[in-house]
XYZ file of C-alpha atoms in Angstrom:
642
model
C -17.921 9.953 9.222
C -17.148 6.254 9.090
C -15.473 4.974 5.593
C -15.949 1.018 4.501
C -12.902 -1.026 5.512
C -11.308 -4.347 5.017
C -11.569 -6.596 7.739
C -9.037 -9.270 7.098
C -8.192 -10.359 10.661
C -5.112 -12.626 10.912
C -6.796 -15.005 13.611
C -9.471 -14.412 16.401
C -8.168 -11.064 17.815
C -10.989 -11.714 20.754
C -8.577 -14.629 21.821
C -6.605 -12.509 24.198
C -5.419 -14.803 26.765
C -4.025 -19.076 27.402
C -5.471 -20.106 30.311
C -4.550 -23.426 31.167
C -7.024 -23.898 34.017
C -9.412 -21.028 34.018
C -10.684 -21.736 38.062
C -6.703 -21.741 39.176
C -5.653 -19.261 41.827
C -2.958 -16.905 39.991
C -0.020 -17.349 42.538
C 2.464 -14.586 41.444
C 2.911 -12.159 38.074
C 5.591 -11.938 36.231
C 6.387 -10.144 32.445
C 8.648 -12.379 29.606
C 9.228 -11.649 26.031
C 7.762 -14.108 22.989
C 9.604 -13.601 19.945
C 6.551 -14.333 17.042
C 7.774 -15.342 13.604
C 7.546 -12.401 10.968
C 6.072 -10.376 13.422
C 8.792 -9.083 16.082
C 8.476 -8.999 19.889
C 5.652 -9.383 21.972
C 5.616 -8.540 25.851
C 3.767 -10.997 28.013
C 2.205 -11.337 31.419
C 2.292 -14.657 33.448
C 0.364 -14.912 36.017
C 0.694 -18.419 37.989
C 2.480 -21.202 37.200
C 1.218 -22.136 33.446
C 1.628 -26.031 34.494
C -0.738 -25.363 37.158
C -3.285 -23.787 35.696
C -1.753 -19.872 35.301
C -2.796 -17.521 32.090
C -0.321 -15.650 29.485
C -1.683 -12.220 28.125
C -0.180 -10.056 25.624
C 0.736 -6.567 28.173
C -1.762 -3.743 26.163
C -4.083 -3.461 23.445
C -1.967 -3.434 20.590
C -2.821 -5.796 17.409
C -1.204 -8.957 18.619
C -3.143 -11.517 20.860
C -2.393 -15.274 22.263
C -4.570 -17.780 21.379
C -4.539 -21.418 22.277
C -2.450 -23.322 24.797
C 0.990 -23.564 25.359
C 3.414 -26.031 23.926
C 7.650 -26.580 24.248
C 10.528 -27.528 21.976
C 13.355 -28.909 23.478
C 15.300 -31.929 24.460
C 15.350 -34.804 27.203
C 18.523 -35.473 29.530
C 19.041 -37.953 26.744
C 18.967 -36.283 24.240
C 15.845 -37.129 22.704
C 13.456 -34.405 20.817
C 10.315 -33.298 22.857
C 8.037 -31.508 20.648
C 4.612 -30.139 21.436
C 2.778 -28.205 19.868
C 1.057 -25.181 21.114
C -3.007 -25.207 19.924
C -4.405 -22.491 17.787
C -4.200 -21.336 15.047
C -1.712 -18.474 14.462
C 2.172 -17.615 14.343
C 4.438 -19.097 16.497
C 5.854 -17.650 18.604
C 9.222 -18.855 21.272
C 9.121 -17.989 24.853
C 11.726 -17.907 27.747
C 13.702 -20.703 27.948
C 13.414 -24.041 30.058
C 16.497 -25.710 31.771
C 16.842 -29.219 33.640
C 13.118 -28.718 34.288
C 10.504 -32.141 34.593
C 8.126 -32.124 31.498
C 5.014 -31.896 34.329
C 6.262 -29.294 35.731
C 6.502 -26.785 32.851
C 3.032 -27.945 31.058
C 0.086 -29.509 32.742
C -0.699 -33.140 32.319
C -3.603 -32.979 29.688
C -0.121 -31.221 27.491
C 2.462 -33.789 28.291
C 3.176 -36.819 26.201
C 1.794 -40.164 27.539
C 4.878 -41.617 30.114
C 6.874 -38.816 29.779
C 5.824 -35.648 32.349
C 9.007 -36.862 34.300
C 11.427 -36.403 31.619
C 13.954 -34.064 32.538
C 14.218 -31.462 29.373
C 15.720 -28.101 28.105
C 13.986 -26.113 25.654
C 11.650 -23.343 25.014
C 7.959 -22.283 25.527
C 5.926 -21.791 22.730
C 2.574 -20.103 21.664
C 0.712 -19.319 18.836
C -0.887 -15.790 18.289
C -3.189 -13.850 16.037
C -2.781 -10.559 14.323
C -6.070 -8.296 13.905
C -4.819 -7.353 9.919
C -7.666 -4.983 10.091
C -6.575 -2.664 12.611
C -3.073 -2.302 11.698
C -4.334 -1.551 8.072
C -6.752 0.734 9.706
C -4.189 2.649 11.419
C -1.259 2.725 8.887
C -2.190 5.873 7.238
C -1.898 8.032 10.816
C 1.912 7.011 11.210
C 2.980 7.136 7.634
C 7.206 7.837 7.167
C 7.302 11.761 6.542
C 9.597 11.875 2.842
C 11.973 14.213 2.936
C 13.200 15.469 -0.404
C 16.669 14.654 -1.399
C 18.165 16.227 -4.872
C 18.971 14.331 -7.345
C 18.302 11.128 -5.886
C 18.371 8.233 -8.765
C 16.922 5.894 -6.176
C 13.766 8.336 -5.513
C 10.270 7.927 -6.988
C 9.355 9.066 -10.729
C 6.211 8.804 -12.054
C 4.172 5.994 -11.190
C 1.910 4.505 -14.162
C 0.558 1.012 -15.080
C 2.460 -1.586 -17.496
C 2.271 -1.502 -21.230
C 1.368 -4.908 -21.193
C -1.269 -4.575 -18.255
C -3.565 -6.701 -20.370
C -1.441 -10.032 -19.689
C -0.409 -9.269 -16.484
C -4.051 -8.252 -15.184
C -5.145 -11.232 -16.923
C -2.693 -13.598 -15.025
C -3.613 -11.946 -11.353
C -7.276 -11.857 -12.627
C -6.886 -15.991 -12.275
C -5.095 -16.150 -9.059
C -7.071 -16.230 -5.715
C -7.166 -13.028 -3.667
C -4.886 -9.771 -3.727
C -1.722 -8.813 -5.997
C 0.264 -6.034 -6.002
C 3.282 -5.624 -8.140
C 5.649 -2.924 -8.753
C 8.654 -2.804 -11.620
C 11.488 -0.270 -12.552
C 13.810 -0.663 -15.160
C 17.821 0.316 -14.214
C 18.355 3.288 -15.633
C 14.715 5.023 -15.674
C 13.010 6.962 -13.213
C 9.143 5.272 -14.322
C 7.857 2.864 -11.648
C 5.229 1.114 -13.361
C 2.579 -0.742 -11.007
C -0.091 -3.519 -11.618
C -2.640 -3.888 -8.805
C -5.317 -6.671 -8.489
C -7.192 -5.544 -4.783
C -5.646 -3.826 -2.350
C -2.261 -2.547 -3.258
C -1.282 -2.219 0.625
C 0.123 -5.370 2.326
C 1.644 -5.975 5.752
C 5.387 -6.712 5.012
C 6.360 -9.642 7.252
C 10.466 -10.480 7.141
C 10.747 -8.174 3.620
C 11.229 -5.327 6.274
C 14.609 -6.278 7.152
C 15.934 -4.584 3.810
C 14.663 -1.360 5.564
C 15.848 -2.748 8.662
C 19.263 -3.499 7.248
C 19.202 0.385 5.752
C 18.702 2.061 9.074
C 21.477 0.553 10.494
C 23.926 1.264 7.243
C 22.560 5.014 7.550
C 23.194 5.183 11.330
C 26.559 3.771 10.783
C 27.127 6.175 8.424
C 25.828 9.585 10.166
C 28.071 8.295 12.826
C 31.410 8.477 10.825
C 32.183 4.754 10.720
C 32.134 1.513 9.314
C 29.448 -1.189 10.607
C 30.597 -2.951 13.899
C 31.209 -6.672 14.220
C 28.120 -6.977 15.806
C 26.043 -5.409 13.407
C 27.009 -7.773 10.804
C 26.589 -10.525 13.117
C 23.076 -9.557 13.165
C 22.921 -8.468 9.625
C 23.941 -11.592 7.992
C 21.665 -14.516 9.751
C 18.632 -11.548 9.394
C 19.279 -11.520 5.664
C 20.724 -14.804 4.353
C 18.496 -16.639 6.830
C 15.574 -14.153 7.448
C 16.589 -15.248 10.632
C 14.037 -13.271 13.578
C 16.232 -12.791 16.790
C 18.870 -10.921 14.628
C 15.759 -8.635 13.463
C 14.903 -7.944 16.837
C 18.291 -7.227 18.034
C 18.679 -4.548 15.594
C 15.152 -3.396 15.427
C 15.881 -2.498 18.932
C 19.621 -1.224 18.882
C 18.046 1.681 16.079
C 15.364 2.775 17.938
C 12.942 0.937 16.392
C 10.097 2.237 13.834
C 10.370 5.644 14.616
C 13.872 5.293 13.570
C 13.620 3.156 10.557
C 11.077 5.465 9.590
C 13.042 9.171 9.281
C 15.691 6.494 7.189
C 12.990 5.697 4.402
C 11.514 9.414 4.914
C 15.069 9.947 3.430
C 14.748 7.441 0.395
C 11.442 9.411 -0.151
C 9.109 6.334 0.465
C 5.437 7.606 0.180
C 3.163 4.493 1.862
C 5.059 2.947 4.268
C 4.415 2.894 8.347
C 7.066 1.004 10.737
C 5.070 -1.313 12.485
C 4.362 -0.677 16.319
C 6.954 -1.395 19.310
C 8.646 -4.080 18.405
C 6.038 -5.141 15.953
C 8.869 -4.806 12.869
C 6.454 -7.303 10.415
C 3.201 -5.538 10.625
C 4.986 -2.589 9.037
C 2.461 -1.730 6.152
C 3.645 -1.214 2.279
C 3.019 -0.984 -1.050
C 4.640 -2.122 -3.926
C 6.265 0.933 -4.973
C 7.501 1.508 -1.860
C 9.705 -1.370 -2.091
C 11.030 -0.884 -5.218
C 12.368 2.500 -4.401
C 13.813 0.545 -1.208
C 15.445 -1.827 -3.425
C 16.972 0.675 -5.816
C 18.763 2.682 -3.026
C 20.891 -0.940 -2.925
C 20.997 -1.188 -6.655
C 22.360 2.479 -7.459
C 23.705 5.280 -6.256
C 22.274 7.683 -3.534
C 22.635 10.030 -1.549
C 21.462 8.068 1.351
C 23.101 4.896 1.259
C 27.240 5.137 0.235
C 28.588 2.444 -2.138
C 30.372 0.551 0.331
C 27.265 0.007 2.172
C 24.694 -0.603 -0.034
C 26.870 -3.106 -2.024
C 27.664 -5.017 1.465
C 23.717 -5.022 1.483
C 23.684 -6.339 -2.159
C 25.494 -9.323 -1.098
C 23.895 -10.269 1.624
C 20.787 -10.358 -0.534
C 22.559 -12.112 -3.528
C 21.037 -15.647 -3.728
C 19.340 -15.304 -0.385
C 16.383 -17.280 -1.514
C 15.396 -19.853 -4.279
C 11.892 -18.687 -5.079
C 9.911 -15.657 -5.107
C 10.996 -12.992 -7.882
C 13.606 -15.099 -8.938
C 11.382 -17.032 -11.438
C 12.730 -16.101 -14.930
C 15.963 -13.995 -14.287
C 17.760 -17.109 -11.683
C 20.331 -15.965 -9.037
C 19.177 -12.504 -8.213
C 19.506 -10.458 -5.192
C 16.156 -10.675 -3.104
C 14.387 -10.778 0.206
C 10.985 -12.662 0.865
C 8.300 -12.363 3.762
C 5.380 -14.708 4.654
C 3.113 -14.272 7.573
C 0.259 -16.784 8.396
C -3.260 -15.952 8.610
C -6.245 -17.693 9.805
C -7.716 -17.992 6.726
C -4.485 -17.810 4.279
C -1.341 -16.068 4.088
C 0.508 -12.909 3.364
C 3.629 -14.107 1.051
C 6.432 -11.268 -0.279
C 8.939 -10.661 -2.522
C 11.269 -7.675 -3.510
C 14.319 -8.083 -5.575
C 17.103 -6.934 -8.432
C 17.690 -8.343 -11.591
C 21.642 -7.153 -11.773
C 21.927 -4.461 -14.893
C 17.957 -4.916 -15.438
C 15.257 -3.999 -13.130
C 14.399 -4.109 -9.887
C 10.572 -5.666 -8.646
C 7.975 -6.024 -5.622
C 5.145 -8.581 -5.417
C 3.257 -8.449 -2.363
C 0.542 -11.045 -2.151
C -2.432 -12.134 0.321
C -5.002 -14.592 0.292
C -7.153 -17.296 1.825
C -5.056 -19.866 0.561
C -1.454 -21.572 0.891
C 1.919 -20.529 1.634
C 2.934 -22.481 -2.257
C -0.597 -20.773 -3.864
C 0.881 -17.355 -3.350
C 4.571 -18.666 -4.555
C 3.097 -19.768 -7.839
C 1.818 -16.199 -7.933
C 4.288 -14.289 -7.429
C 6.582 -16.231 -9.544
C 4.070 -16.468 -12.152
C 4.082 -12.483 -12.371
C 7.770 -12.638 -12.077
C 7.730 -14.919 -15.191
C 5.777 -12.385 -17.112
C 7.969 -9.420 -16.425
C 11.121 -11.007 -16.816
C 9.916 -12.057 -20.386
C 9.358 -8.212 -21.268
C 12.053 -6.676 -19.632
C 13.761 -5.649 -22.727
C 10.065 -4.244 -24.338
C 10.829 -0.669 -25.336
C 6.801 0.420 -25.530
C 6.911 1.681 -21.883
C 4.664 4.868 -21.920
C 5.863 7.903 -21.427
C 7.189 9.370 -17.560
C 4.547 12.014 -17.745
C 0.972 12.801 -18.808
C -0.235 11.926 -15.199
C -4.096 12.943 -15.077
C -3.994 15.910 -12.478
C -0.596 16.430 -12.322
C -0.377 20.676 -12.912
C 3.476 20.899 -11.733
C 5.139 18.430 -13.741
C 6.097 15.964 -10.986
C 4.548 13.101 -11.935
C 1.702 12.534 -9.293
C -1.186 14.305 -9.456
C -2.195 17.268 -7.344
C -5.870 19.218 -6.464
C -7.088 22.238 -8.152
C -9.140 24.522 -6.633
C -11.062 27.959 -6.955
C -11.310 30.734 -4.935
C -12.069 34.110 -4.512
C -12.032 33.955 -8.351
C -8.355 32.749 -9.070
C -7.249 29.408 -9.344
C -5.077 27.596 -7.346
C -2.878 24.228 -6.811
C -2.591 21.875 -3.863
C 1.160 20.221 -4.415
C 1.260 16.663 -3.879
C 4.127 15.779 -1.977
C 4.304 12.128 -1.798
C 0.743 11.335 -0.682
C 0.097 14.781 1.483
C -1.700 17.854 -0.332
C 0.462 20.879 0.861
C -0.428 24.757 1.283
C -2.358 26.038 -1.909
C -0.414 28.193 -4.707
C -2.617 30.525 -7.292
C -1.440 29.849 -10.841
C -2.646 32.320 -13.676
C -5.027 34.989 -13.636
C -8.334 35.858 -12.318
C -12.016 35.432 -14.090
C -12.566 31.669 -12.169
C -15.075 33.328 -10.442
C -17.100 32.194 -13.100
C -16.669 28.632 -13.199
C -19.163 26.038 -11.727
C -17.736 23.000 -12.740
C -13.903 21.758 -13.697
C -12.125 18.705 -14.479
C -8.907 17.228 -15.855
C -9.663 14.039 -18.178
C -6.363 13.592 -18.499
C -3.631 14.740 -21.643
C -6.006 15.307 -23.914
C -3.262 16.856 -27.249
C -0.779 13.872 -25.939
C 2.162 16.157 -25.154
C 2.538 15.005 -22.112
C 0.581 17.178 -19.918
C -2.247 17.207 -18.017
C -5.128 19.078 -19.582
C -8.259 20.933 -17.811
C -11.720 21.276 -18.590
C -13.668 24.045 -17.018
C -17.916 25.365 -17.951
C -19.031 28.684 -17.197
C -21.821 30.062 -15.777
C -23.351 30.325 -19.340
C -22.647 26.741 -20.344
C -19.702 27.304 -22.084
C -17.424 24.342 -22.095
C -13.287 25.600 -22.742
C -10.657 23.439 -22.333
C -7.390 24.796 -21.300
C -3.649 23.028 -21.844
C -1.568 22.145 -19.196
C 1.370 23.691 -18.730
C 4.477 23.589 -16.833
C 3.844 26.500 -14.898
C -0.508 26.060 -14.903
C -3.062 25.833 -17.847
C -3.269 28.649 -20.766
C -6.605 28.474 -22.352
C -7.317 26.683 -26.194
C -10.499 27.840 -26.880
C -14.201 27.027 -26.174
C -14.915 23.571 -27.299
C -18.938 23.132 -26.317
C -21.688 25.037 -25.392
C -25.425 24.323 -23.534
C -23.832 22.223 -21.067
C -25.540 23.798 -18.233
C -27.810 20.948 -19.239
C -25.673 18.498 -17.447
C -26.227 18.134 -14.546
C -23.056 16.348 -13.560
C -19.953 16.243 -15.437
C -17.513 13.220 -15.021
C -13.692 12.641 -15.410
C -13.642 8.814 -15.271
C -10.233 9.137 -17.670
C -10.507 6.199 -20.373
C -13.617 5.320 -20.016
C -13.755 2.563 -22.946
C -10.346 1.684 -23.262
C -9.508 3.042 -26.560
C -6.027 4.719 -24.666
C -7.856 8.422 -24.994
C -9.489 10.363 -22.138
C -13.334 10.346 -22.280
C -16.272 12.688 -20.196
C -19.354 11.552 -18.558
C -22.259 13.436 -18.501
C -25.592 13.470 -16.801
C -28.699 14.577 -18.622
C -31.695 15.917 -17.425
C -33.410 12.954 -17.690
C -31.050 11.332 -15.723
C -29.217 9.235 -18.504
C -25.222 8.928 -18.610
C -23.460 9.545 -22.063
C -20.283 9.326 -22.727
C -18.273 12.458 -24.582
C -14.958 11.694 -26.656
C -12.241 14.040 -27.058
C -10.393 14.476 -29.910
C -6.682 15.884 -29.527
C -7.551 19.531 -30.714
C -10.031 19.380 -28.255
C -13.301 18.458 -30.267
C -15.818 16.695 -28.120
C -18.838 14.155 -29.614
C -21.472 12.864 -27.894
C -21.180 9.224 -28.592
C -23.394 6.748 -27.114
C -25.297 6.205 -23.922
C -23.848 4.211 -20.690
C -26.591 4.488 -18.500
C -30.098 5.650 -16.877
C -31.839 6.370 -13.844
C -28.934 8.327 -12.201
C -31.375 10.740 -10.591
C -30.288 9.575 -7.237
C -26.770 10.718 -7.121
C -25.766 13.684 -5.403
C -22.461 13.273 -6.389
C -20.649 11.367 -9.370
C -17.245 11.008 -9.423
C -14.616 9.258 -11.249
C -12.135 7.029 -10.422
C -10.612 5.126 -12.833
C -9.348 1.506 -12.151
C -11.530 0.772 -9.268
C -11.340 -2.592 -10.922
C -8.145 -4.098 -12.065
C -9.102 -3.578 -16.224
C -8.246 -0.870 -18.261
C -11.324 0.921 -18.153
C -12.206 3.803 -16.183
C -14.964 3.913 -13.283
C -17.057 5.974 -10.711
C -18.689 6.017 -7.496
C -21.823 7.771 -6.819
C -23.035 9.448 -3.491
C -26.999 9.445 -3.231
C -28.392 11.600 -0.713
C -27.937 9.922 2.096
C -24.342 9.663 1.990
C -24.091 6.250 0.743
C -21.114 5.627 -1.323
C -21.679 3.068 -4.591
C -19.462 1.821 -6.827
C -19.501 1.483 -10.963
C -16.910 -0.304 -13.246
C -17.101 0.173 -16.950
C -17.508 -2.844 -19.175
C -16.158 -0.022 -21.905
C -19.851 0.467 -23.292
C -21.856 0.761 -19.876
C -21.711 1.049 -16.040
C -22.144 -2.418 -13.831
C -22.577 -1.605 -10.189
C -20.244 -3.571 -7.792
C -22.279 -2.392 -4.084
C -21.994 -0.045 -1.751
C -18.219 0.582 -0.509
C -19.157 3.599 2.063
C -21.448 5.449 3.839
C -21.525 8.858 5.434
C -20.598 11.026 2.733
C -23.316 13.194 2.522
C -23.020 17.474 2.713
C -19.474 17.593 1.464
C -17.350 18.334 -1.747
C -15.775 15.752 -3.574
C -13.591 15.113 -6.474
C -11.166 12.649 -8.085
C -8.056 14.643 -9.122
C -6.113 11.315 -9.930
C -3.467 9.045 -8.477
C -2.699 10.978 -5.279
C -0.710 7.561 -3.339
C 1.124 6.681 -6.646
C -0.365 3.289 -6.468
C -1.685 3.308 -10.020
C -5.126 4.443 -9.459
C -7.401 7.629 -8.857
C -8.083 8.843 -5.444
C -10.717 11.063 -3.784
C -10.862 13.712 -1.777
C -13.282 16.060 0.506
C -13.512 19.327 1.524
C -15.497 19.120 5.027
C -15.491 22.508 7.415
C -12.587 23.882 5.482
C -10.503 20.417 6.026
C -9.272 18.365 3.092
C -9.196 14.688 3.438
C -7.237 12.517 0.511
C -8.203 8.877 -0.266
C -7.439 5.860 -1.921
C -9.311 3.041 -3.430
C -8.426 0.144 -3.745
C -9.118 -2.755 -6.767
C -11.931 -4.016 -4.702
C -14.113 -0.804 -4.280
C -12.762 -0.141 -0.839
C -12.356 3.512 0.546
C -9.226 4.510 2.955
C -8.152 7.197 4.111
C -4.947 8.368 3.364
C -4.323 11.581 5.279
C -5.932 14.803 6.278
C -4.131 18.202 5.448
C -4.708 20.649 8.267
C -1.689 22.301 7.335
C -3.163 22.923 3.452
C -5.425 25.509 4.811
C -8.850 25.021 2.259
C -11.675 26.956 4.047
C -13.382 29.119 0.973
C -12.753 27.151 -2.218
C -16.171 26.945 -3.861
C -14.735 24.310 -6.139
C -12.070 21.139 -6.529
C -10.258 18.885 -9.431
């Protein structure tokens, strides 16, 4: 099964090696170590001597590739500034060092400056090279941190739902080029609140030394001391100075991802993978993510002491001068950029002392100062509603039958129902909740809290075409009462949550003549046909909601026609407007939309395939990801999902 992906590469990742002079006889081989900006180490081969026509290779086939040819910084005996400049385009990235070395004989003549290839110079090599986005994206959700759960963590994740004043903020990303992601919690609460415009995963460039700067605080820690004078050494030019070296040098005193990942499996972080070897800023993220990183420096945790994570909070105190400081000032804060090819990944996490803390993560095909304006442009919008006290409620998550705040999968089987637990992003073993008789269902659904107390609600049709709706509870669902009958009718029932944007959950259905209508709910439970969204739906195998698959307020679909071809919908609030195709290969396999399984802000899928269930997200664009496969949540038998 192949799922649609974003291919966002960071520079030509075909570009694999500089050759100076591609018909030169390699004379000897030899490995060095290029330290790329915002990216982290990168092993090289040389083979030859690069002023005579040798080649530099990145050792492997990980995500990171030269491009271009080489250039140097340094100085002359004199003390005059050589600068070239490698070619490409790309990060840059330093090499070994040159010393008391003629300009000629460290780069070949068509690189040396007119009268000057027998200047005597010291300096350093330098390259430029590409990152293929795509793959590291691709592979993220295989090597995600494992959370580990930690009670009565203030710093931990609550419920995750969108702002109450979405409409201005969507509005404001709506008219900025590419992707936004940001994330907000209030000191104090345990609600994250997230607004998403595309994908709501980024690569995190330098913002990873906060996590980097954790791991070392928590291995200090575990180890009965204090942090060494070396470790602040590092810690201080990393921080204040985002300064790349220092990353490195810790990166690779803790052990690198592996390590830094069991440390934010502690904080509970859900979507986060350490980037690869010493790869520390293609770790991948999500908004979320960071401000759950943030908060275990801004309060008190079980993870972090106070003497630690308030040495952190000063190191981050007025680090930079843009970013999420727009509106509050002086904050504490750590940014990230990371050239592309065709734009620029630019991040920034922070805490507003006493207020909240924040996490914009932004990429587009534009400039390093576009995506500034951005971010401080959303920055500017939260800041002025930071005291607003119509935040919506911690709970009510659609699909969310244990009271945690993300939503889980429902299931029947062998005439019982039961509940796969979301724990942070991975469905776990099933439970059965409540009695038998669910032999008898052939379709369920949860719209969402449909009485408003704060629950997720469930709607289930018989055999007969009975329609009941049941209330969630905090141990399951206890039944209210039949609410519709004849809806065996219907030939597909949808849960695309609020479907027209009047803040209550709506249905979907399918008619026999093919023709969408869309069902209100009342809070006792009363249902009304009220108008029609759409026709010719014969095609669909499958219909399936998934609200926000756009960045409005309004919940959407995706169908599944019969040859496994994925489309997308997004409701204008009185119809269905088709966006494409966003996947293929879904054919002969259950699937539902339970909710926000990632705790990004918006519904997810998931399959059942040869007793296997397979979670994922979707992002503001229509794309599908996976997000992880559950062999341990053993699913072979269930006749249905929600």
């Amino acid at each position: 099964m192949s799922i649609t992906r974003r291919v966002l590469a960071l520079g030509l990742a075909t570009a694999c090696t500089v050759s100076l002079a591609p018909t030169a006889k390699a004379e000897s081989t030899r490995t060095t170590t290029l330290l790329c900006h915002d990216v982290g180490q990168v092993r090289v081969e040389v083979t030859g001597d690069l002023a005579r026509g040798g080649q530099a290779k990145v050792i492997g086939s990980g995500p990171v590739q030269l491009t271009g040819l080489p250039g140097l910084t340094g100085r002359e005996a004199s003390g005059a500034a050589v600068v070239v400049k490698p070619t490409g385009v790309g990060v840059l990235c330093t090499g070994e060092a040159i010393h008391g070395k003629r300009l000629d004989a460290v780069l070949p003549a068509s690189r040396v400056p007119h009268g000057r290839g027998g200047s005597v110079v010291d300096g350093q090599l330098t390259f430029t090279a590409t990152v293929d986005e795509a793959r590291v994206l691709s592979t993220a959700s295989t090597r995600r941190v494992q959370p580990a759960a930690l009670a009565n963590d203030p710093a931990g994740y609550g419920p995750v739902t969108s702002f109450p004043y979405a409409k201005e903020l969507n509005a404001y990303m709506a008219g900025r080029p590419g992707n936004t992601t940001v994330a907000y919690r209030k000191a104090g609460t345990s609600t994250i609140m997230v607004g998403t415009r595309g994908s709501a995963t980024n690569v995190t460039a330098s913002i990873v030394k906060v996590g980097i700067m954790a791991t070392v605080m928590r291995r200090a820690q575990e180890a009965g001391r204090g942090l060494t004078a070396w470790e602040k050494s590092q810690l201080v030019p990393m921080i204040r100075q985002s300064d790349n070296a220092a990353a490195s040098n810790l990166w690779n005193s803790i052990g690198g991802g592996p390590a830094m990942g069991r440390v934010l499996g502690l904080m509970g972080l859900r979507s986060t993978t350490p980037g690869p070897g010493g790869y520390w800023g293609l770790t991948v993220t999500n908004a979320p993510d960071q401000v759950v990183l943030v908060d275990h420096f801004a309060r008190r945790n079980p993870v972090l002491n106070d003497s630690m994570r308030q040495y952190g909070l000063s190191l981050m105190y007025g680090a930079s001068s843009w970013g999420v400081t727009a509106g509050p000032g002086r904050i504490y804060i750590k940014n990230g950029w990371l050239p592309r090819t065709d734009g620029w990944h630019v991040n920034s996490i922070g805490h507003v002392p006493n207020s909240y803390s924040i996490a914009v993560l932004t990429h587009a095909n534009t400039s390093q100062a576009t995506q500034t304006t951005t971010i401080e442009g959303v920055s500017r919008i939260v800041y002025k509603h930071r005291n607003d006290t119509n935040a919506p409620a911690p709970s009510g998550v659609r699909g969310d039958w244990n009271g945690d705040g993300r939503a889980d999968v429902l299931g029947t089987k062998a005439g019982y129902l039961w509940v796969f637990p979301n724990r942070s992003g991975e469905l776990k073993e099933p439970y059965r909740i409540g009695g038998g008789g669910w032999g008898a269902i052939t379709w369920m659904g949860s719209p969402g809290d449909v009485n408003g107390d704060g629950r997720a609600d469930l709607l289930a049709r018989d055999k007969d075409g009975n329609l009941t709706l049941y209330w969630g509870t905090s141990s399951g669902v206890v039944t209210k009462g039949r609410v519709g009958h004849g809806w065996n009718g219907i030939s597909a029932i949808i849960t695309p949550g609020d479907f027209d944007g009047d803040g209550r959950p709506e249905l979907l259905g399918r008619t026999a003549t093919n023709e969408l209508y869309l069902y209100t709910i009342a809070k006792n439970g009363t249902m009304r046909r009220a108008q029609r969204v759409g026709h010719g739906w014969g095609e669909m195998k499958f219909i399936v909601g998934v609200s926000h698959l756009n960045n409005d307020k309004y919940g959407d679909v995706v169908g599944v026609d019969d040859q496994g071809r994925m489309f997308g919908y997004t409701s204008t609030g009185a119809a269905l407007r088709g966006i494409g195709q966003v996947g293929h290969g879904w054919a002969q396999q259950m699937l539902a939309g339970p909710g926000d399984l990632s705790g990004d802000g918006r519904s997810d899928l998931v399959r059942l395939n040869n007793g296997v269930l397979t979670s994922y997200t979707v992002d503001g664009a229509g794309h599908v990801y996976t997000m992880s496969t559950n062999p341990a949540a053993r699913a072979e038998g269930f006749a249905l999902l929600a």
